[in-house]
PDB file of N, CA, C and O in Angstrom:
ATOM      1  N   UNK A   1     -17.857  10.158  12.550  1.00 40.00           N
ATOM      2  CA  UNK A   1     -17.288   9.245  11.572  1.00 40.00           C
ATOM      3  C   UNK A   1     -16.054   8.570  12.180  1.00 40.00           C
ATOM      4  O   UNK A   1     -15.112   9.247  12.590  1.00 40.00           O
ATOM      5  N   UNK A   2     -16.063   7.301  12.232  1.00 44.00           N
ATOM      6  CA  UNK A   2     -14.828   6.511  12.955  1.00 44.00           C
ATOM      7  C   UNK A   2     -13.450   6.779  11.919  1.00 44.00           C
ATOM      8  O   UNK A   2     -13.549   7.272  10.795  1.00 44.00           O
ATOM      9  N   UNK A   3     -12.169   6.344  12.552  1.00 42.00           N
ATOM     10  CA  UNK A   3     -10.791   7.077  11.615  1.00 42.00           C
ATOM     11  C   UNK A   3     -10.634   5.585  11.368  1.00 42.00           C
ATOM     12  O   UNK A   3     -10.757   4.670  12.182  1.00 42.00           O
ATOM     13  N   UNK A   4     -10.275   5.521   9.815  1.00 50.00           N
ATOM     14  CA  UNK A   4     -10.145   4.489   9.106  1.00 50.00           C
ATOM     15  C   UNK A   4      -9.037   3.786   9.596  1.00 50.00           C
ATOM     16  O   UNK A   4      -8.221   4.694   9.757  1.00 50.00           O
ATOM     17  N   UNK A   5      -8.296   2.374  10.055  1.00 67.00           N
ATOM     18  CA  UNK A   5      -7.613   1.717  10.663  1.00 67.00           C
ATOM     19  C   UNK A   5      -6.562   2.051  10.041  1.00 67.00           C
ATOM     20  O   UNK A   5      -6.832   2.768   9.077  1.00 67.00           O
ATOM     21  N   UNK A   6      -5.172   1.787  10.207  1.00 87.00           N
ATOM     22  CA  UNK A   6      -3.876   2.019   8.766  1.00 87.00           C
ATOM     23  C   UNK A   6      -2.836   1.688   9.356  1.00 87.00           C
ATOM     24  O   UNK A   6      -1.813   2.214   8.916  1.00 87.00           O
ATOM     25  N   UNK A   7      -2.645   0.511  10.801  1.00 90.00           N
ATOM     26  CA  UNK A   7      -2.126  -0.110  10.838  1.00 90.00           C
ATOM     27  C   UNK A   7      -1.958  -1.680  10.832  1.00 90.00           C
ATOM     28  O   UNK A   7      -2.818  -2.331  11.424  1.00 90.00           O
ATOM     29  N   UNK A   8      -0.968  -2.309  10.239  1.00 91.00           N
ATOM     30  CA  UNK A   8      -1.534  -3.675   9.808  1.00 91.00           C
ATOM     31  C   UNK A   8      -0.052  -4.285  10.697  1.00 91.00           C
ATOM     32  O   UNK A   8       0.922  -3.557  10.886  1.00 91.00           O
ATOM     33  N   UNK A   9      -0.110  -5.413  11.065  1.00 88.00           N
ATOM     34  CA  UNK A   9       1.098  -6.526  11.532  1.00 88.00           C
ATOM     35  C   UNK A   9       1.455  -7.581  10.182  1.00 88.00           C
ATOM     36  O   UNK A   9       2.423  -8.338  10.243  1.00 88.00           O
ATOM     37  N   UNK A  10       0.739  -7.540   9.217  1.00 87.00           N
ATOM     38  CA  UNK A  10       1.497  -8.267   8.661  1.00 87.00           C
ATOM     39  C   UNK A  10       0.417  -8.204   7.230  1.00 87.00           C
ATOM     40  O   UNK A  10      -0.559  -7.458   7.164  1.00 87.00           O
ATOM     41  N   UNK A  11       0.886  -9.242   6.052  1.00 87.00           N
ATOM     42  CA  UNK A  11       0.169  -8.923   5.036  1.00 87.00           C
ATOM     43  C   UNK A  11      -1.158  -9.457   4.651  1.00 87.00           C
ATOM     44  O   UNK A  11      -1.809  -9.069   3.681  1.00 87.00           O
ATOM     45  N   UNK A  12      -1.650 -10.755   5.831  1.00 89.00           N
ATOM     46  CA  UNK A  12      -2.685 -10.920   6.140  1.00 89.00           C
ATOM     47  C   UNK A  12      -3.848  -9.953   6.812  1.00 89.00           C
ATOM     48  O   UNK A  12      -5.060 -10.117   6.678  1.00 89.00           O
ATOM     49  N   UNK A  13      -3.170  -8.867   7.596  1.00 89.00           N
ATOM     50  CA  UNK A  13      -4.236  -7.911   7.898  1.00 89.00           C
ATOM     51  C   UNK A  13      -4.503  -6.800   7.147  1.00 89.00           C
ATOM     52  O   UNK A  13      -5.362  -5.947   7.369  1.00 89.00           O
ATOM     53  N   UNK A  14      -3.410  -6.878   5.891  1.00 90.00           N
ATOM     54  CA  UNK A  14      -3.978  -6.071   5.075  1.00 90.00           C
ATOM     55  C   UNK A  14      -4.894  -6.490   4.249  1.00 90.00           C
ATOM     56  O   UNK A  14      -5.549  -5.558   3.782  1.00 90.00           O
ATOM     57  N   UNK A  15      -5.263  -7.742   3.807  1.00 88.00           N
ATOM     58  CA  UNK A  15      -6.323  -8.606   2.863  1.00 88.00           C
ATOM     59  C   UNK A  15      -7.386  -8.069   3.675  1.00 88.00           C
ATOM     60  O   UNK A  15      -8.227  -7.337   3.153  1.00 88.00           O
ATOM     61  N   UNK A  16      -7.437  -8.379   4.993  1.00 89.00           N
ATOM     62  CA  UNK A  16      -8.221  -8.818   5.555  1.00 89.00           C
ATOM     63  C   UNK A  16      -8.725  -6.932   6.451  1.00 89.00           C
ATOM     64  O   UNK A  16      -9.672  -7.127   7.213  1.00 89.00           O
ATOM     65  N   UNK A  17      -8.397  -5.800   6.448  1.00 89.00           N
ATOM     66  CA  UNK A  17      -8.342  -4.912   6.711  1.00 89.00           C
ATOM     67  C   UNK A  17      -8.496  -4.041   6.123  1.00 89.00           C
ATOM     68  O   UNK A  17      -9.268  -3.127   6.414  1.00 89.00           O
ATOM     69  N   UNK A  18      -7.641  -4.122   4.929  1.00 91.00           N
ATOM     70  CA  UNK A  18      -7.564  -2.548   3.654  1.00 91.00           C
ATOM     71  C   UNK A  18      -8.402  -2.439   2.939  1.00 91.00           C
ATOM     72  O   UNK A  18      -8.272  -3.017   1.860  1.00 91.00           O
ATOM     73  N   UNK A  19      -9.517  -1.738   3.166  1.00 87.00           N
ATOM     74  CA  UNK A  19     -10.709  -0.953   2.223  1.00 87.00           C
ATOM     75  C   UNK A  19     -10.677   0.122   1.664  1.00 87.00           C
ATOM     76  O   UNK A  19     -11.565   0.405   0.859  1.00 87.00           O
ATOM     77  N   UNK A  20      -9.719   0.940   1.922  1.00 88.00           N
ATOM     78  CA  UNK A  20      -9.488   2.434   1.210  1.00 88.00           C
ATOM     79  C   UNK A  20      -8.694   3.374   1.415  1.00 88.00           C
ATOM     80  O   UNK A  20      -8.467   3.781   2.555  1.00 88.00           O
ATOM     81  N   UNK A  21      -8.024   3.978   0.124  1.00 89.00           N
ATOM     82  CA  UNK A  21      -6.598   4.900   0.445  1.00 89.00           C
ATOM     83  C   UNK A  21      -6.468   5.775   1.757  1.00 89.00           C
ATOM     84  O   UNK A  21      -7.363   6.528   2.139  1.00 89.00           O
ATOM     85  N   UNK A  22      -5.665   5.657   2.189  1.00 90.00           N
ATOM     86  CA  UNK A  22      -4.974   6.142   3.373  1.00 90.00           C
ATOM     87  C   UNK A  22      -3.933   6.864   3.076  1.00 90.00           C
ATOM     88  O   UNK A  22      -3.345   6.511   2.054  1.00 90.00           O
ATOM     89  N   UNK A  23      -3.394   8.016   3.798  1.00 93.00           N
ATOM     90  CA  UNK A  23      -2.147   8.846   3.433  1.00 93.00           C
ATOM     91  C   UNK A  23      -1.353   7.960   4.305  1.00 93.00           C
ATOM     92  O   UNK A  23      -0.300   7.867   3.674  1.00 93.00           O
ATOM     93  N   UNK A  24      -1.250   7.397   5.157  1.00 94.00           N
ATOM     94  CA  UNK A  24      -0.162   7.205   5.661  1.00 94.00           C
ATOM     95  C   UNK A  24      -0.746   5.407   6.417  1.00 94.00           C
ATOM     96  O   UNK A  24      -1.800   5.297   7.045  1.00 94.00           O
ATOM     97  N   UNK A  25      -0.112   4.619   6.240  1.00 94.00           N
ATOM     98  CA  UNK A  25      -0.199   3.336   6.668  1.00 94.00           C
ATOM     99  C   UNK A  25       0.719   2.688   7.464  1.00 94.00           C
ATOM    100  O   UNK A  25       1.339   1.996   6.657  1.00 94.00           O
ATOM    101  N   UNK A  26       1.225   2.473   8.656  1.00 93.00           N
ATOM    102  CA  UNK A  26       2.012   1.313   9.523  1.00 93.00           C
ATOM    103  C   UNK A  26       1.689  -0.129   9.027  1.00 93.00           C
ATOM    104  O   UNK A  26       0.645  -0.780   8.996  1.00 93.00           O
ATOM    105  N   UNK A  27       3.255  -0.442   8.565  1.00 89.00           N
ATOM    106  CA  UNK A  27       3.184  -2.118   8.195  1.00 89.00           C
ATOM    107  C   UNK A  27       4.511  -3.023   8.801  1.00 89.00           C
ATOM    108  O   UNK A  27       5.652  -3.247   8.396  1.00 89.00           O
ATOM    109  N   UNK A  28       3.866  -3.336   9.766  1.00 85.00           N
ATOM    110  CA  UNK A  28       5.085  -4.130  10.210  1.00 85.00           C
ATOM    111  C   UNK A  28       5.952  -2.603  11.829  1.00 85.00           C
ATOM    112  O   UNK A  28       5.591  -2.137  12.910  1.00 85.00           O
ATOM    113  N   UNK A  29       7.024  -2.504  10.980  1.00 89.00           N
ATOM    114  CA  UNK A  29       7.452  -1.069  12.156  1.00 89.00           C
ATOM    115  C   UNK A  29       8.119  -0.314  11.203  1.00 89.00           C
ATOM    116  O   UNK A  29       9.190   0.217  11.494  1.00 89.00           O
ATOM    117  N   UNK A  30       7.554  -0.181   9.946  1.00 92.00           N
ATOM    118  CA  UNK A  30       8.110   0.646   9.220  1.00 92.00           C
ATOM    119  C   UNK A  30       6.467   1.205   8.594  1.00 92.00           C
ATOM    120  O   UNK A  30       5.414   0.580   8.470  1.00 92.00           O
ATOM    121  N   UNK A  31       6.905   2.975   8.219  1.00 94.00           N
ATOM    122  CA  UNK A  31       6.074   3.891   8.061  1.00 94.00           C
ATOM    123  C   UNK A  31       5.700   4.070   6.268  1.00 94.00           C
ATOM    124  O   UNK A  31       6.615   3.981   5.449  1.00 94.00           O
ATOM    125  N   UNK A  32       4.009   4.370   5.765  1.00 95.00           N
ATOM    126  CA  UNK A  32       4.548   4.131   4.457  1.00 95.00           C
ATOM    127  C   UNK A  32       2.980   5.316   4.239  1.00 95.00           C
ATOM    128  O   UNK A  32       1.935   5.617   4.816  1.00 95.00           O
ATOM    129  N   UNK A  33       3.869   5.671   2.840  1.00 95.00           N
ATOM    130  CA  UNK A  33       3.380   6.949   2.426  1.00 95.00           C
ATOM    131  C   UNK A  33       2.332   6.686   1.024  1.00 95.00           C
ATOM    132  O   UNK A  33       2.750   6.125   0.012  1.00 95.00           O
ATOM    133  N   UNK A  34       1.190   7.096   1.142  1.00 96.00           N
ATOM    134  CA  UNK A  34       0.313   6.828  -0.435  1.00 96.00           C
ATOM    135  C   UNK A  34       1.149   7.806  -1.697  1.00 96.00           C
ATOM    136  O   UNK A  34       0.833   8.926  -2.099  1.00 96.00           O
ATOM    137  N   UNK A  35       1.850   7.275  -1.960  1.00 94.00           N
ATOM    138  CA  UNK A  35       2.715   7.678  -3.383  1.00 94.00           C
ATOM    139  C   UNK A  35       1.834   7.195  -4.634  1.00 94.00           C
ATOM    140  O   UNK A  35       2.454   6.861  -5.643  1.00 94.00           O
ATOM    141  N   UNK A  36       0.464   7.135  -4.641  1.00 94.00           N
ATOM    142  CA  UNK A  36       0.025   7.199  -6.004  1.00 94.00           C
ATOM    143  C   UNK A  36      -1.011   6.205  -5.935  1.00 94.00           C
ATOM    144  O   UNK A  36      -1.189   5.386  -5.033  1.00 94.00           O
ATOM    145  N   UNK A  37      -1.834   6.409  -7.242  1.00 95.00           N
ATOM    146  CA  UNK A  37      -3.449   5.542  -7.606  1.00 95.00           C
ATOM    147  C   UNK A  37      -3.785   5.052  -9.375  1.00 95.00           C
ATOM    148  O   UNK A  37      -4.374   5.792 -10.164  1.00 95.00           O
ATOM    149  N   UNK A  38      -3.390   4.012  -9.633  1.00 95.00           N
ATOM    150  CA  UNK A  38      -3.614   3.663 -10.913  1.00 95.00           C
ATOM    151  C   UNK A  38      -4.842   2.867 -10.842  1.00 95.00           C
ATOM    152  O   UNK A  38      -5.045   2.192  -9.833  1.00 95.00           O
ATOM    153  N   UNK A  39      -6.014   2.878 -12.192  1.00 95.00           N
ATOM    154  CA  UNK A  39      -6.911   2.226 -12.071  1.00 95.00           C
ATOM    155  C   UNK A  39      -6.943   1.251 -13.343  1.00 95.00           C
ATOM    156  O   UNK A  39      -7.246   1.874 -14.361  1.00 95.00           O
ATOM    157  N   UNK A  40      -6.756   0.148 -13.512  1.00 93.00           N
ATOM    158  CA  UNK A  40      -6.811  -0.698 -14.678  1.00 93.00           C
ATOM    159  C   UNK A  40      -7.600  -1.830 -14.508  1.00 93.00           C
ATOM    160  O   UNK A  40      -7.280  -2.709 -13.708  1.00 93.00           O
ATOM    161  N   UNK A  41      -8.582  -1.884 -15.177  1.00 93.00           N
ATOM    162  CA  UNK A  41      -9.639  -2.732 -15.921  1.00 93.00           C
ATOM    163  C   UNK A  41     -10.863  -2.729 -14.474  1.00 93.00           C
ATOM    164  O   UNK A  41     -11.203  -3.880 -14.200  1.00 93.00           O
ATOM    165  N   UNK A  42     -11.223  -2.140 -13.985  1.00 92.00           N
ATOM    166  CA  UNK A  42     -11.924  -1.832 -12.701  1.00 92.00           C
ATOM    167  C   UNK A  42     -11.654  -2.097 -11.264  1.00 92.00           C
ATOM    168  O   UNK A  42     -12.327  -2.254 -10.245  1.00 92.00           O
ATOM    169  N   UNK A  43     -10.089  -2.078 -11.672  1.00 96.00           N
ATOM    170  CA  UNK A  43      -9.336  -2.468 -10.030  1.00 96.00           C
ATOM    171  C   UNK A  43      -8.470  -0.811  -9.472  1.00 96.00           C
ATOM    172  O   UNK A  43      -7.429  -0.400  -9.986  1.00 96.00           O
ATOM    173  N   UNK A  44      -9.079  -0.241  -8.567  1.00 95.00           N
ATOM    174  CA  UNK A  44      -7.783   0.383  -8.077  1.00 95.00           C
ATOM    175  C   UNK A  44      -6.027   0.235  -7.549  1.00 95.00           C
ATOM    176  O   UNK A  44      -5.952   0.207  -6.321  1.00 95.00           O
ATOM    177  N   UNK A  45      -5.676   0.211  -7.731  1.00 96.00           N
ATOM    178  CA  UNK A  45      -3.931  -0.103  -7.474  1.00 96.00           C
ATOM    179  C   UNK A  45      -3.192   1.011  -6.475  1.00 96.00           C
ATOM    180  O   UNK A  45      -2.663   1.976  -7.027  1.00 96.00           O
ATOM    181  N   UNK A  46      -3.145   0.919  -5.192  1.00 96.00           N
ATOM    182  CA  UNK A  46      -2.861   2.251  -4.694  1.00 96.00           C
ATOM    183  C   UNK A  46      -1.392   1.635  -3.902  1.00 96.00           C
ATOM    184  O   UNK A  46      -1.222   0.637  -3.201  1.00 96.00           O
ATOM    185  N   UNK A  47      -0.289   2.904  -4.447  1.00 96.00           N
ATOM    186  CA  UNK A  47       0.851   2.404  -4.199  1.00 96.00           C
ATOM    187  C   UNK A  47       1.631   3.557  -3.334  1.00 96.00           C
ATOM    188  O   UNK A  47       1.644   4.769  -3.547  1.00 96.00           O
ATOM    189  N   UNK A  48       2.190   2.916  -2.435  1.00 96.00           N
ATOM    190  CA  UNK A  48       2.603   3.162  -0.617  1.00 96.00           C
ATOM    191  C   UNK A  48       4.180   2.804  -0.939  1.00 96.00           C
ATOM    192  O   UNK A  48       4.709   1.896  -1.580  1.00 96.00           O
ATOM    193  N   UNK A  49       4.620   3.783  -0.301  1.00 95.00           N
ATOM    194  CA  UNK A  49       6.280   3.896  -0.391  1.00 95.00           C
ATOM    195  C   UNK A  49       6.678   4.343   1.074  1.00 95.00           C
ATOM    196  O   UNK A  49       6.110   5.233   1.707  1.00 95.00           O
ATOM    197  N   UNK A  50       8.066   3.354   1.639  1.00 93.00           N
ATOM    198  CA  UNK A  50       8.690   3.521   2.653  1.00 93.00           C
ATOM    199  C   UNK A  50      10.042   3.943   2.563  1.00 93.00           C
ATOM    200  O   UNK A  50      11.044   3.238   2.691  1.00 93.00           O
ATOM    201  N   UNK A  51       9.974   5.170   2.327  1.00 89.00           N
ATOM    202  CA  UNK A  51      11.657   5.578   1.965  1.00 89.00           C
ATOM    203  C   UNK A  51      12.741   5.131   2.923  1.00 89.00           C
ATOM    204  O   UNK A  51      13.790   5.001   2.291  1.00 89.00           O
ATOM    205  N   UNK A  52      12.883   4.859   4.152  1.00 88.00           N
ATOM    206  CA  UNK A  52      13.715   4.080   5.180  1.00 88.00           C
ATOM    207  C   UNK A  52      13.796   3.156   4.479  1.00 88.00           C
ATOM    208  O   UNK A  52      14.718   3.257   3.669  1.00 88.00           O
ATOM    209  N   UNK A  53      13.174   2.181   4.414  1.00 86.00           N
ATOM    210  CA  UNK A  53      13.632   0.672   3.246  1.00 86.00           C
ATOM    211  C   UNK A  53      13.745   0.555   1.791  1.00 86.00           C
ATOM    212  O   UNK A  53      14.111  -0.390   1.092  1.00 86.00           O
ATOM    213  N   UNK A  54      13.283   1.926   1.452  1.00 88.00           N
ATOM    214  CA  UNK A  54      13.199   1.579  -0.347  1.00 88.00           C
ATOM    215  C   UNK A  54      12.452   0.605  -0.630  1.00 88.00           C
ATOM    216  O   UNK A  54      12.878  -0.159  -1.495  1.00 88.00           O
ATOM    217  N   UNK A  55      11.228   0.336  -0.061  1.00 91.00           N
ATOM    218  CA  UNK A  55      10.304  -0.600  -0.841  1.00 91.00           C
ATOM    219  C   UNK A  55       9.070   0.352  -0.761  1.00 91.00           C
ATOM    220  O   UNK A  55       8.848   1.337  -0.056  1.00 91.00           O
ATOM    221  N   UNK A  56       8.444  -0.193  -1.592  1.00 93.00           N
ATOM    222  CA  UNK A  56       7.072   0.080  -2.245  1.00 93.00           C
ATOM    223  C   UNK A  56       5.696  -1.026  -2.133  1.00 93.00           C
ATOM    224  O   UNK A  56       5.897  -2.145  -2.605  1.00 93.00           O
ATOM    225  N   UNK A  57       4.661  -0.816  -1.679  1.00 94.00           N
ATOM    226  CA  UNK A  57       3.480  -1.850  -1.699  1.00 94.00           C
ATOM    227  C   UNK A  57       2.771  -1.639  -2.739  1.00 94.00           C
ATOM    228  O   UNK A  57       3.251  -0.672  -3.331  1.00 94.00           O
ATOM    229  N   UNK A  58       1.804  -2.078  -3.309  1.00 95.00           N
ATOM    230  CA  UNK A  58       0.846  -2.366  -3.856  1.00 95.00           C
ATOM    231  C   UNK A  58      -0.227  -3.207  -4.217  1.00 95.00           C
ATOM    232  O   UNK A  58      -0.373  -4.247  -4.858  1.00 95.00           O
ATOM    233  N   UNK A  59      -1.191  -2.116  -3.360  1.00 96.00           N
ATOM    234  CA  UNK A  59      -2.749  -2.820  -2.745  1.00 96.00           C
ATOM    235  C   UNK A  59      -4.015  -3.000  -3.480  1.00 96.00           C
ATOM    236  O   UNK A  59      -5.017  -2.336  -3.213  1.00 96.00           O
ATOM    237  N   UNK A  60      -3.963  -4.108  -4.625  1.00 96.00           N
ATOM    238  CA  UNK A  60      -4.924  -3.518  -5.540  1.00 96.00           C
ATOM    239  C   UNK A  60      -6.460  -4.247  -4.849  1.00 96.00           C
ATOM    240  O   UNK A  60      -6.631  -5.370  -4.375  1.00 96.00           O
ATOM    241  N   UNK A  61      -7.532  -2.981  -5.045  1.00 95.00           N
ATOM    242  CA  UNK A  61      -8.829  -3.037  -4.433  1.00 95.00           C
ATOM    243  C   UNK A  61      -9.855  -3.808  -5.935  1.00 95.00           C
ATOM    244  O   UNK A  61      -9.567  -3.863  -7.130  1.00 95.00           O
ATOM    245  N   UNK A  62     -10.545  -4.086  -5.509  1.00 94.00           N
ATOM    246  CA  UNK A  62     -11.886  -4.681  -6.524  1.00 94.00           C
ATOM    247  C   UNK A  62     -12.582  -4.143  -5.782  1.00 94.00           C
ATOM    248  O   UNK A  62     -12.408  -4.361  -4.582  1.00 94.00           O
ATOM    249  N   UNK A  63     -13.612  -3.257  -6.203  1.00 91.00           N
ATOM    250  CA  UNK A  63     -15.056  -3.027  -5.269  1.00 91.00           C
ATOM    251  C   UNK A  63     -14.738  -2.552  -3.667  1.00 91.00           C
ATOM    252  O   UNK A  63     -15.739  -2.357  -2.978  1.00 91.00           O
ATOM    253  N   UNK A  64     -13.612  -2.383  -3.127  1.00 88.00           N
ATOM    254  CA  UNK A  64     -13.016  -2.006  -2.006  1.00 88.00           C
ATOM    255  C   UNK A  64     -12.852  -3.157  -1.001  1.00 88.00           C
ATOM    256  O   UNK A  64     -13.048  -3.056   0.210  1.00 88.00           O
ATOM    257  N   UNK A  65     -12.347  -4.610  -1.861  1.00 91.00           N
ATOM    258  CA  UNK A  65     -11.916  -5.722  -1.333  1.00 91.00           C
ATOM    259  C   UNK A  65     -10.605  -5.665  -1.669  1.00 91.00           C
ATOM    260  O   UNK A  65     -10.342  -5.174  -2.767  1.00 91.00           O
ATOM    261  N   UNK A  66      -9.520  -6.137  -0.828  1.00 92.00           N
ATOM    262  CA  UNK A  66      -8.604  -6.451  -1.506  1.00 92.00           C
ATOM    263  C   UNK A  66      -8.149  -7.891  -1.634  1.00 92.00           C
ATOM    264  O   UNK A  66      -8.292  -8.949  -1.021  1.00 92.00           O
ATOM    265  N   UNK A  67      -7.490  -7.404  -2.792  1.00 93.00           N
ATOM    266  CA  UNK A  67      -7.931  -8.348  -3.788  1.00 93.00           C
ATOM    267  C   UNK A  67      -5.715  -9.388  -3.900  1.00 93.00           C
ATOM    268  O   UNK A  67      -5.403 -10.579  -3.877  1.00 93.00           O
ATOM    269  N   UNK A  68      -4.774  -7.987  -4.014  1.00 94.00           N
ATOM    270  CA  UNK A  68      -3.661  -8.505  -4.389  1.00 94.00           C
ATOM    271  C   UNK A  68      -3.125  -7.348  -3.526  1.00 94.00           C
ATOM    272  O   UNK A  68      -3.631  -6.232  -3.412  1.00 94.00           O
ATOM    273  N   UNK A  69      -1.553  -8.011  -2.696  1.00 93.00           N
ATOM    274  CA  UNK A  69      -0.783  -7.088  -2.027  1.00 93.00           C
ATOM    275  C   UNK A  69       0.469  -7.837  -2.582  1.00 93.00           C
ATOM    276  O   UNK A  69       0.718  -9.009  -2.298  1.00 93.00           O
ATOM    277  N   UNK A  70       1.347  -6.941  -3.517  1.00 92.00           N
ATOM    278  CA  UNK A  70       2.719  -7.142  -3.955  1.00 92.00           C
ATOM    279  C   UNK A  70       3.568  -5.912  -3.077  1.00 92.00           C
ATOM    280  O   UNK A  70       2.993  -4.959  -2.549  1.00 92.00           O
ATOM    281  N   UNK A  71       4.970  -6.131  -3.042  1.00 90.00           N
ATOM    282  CA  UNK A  71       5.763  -5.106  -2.762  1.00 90.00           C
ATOM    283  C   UNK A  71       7.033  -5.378  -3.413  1.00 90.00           C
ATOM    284  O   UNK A  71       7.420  -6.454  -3.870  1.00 90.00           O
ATOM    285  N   UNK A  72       7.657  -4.204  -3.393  1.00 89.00           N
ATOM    286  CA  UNK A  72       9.114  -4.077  -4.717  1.00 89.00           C
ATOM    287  C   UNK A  72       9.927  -3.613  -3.502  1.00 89.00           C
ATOM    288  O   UNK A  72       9.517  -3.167  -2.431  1.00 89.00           O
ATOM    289  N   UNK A  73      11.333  -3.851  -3.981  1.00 84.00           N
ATOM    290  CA  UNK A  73      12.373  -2.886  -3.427  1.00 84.00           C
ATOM    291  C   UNK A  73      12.975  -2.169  -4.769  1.00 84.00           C
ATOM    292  O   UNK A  73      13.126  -2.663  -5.886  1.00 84.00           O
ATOM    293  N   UNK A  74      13.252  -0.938  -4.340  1.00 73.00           N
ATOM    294  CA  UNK A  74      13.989   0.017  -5.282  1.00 73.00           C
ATOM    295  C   UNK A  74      14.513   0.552  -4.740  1.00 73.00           C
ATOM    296  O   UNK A  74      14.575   0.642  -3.514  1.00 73.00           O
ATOM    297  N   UNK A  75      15.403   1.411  -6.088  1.00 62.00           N
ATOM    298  CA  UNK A  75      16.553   2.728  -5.452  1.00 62.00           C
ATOM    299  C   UNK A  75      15.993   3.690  -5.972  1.00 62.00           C
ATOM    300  O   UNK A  75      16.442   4.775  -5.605  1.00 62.00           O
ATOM    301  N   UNK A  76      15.307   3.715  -6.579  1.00 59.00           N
ATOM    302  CA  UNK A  76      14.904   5.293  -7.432  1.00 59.00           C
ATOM    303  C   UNK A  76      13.184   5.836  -7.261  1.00 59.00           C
ATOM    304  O   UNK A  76      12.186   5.458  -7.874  1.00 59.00           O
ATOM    305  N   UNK A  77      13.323   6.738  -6.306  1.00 54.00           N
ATOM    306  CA  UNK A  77      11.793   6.942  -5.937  1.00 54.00           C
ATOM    307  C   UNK A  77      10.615   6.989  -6.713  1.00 54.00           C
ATOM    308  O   UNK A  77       9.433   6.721  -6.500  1.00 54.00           O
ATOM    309  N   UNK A  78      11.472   7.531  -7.968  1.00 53.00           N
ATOM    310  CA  UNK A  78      10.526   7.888  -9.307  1.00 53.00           C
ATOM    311  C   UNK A  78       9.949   6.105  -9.652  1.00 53.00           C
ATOM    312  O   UNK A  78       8.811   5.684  -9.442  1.00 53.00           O
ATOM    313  N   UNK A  79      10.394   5.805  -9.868  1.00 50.00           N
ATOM    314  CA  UNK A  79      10.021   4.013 -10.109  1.00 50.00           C
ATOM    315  C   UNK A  79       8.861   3.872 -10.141  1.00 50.00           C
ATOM    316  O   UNK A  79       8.284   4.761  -9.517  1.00 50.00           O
ATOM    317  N   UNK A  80       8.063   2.978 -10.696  1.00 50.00           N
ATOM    318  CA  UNK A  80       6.825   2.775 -11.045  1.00 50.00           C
ATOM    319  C   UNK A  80       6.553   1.326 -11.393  1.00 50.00           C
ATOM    320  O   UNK A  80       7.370   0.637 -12.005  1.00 50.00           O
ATOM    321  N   UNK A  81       5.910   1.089 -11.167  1.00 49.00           N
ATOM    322  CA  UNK A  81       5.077  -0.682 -11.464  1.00 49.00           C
ATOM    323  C   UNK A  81       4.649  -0.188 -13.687  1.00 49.00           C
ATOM    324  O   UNK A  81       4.910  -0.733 -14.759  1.00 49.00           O
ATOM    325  N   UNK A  82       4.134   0.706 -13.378  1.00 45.00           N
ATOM    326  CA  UNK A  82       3.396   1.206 -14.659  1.00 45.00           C
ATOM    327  C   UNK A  82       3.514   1.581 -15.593  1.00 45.00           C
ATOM    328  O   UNK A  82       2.528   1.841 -16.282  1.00 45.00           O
TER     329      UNK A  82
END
């Protein structure tokens, strides 16, 4: 079984790359952690946290396309989109 890719250069290779949760993802030169999975209205939402920067991604899948890549900055780890 080949190891699923989980590093991206930028947010075009994640459209174009990200098919499915990963524990740990390289974006850019900062390291990011699967901190969680919400599913609303048949989209997965899987959200990646880089504690060095205090930001957060979120990669929401359709059918294991992706579909939308937002990211937040925060101070409080607990934080949530949800």
């Amino acid at each position: 079984m080949a190891v699923p890719f989980n590093k991206f250069e930028d947010l075009k290779a994640i459209y174009d790359e990200f098919t499915e949760a990963l524990p740990i993802i390289f974006f850019g030169k900062d390291t990011y952690e699967h901190y969680g999975l919400t599913r609303v209205d048949g989209q997965e939402i899987h959200v990646y946290r880089c504690e060095e920067e205090m930001h957060q991604l979120y990669i929401t899948l359709n059918s294991g396309v992706t579909v939308l890549v937002e990211g937040a900055y925060s101070v409080n780890r607990k934080q949530s989109m949800f």
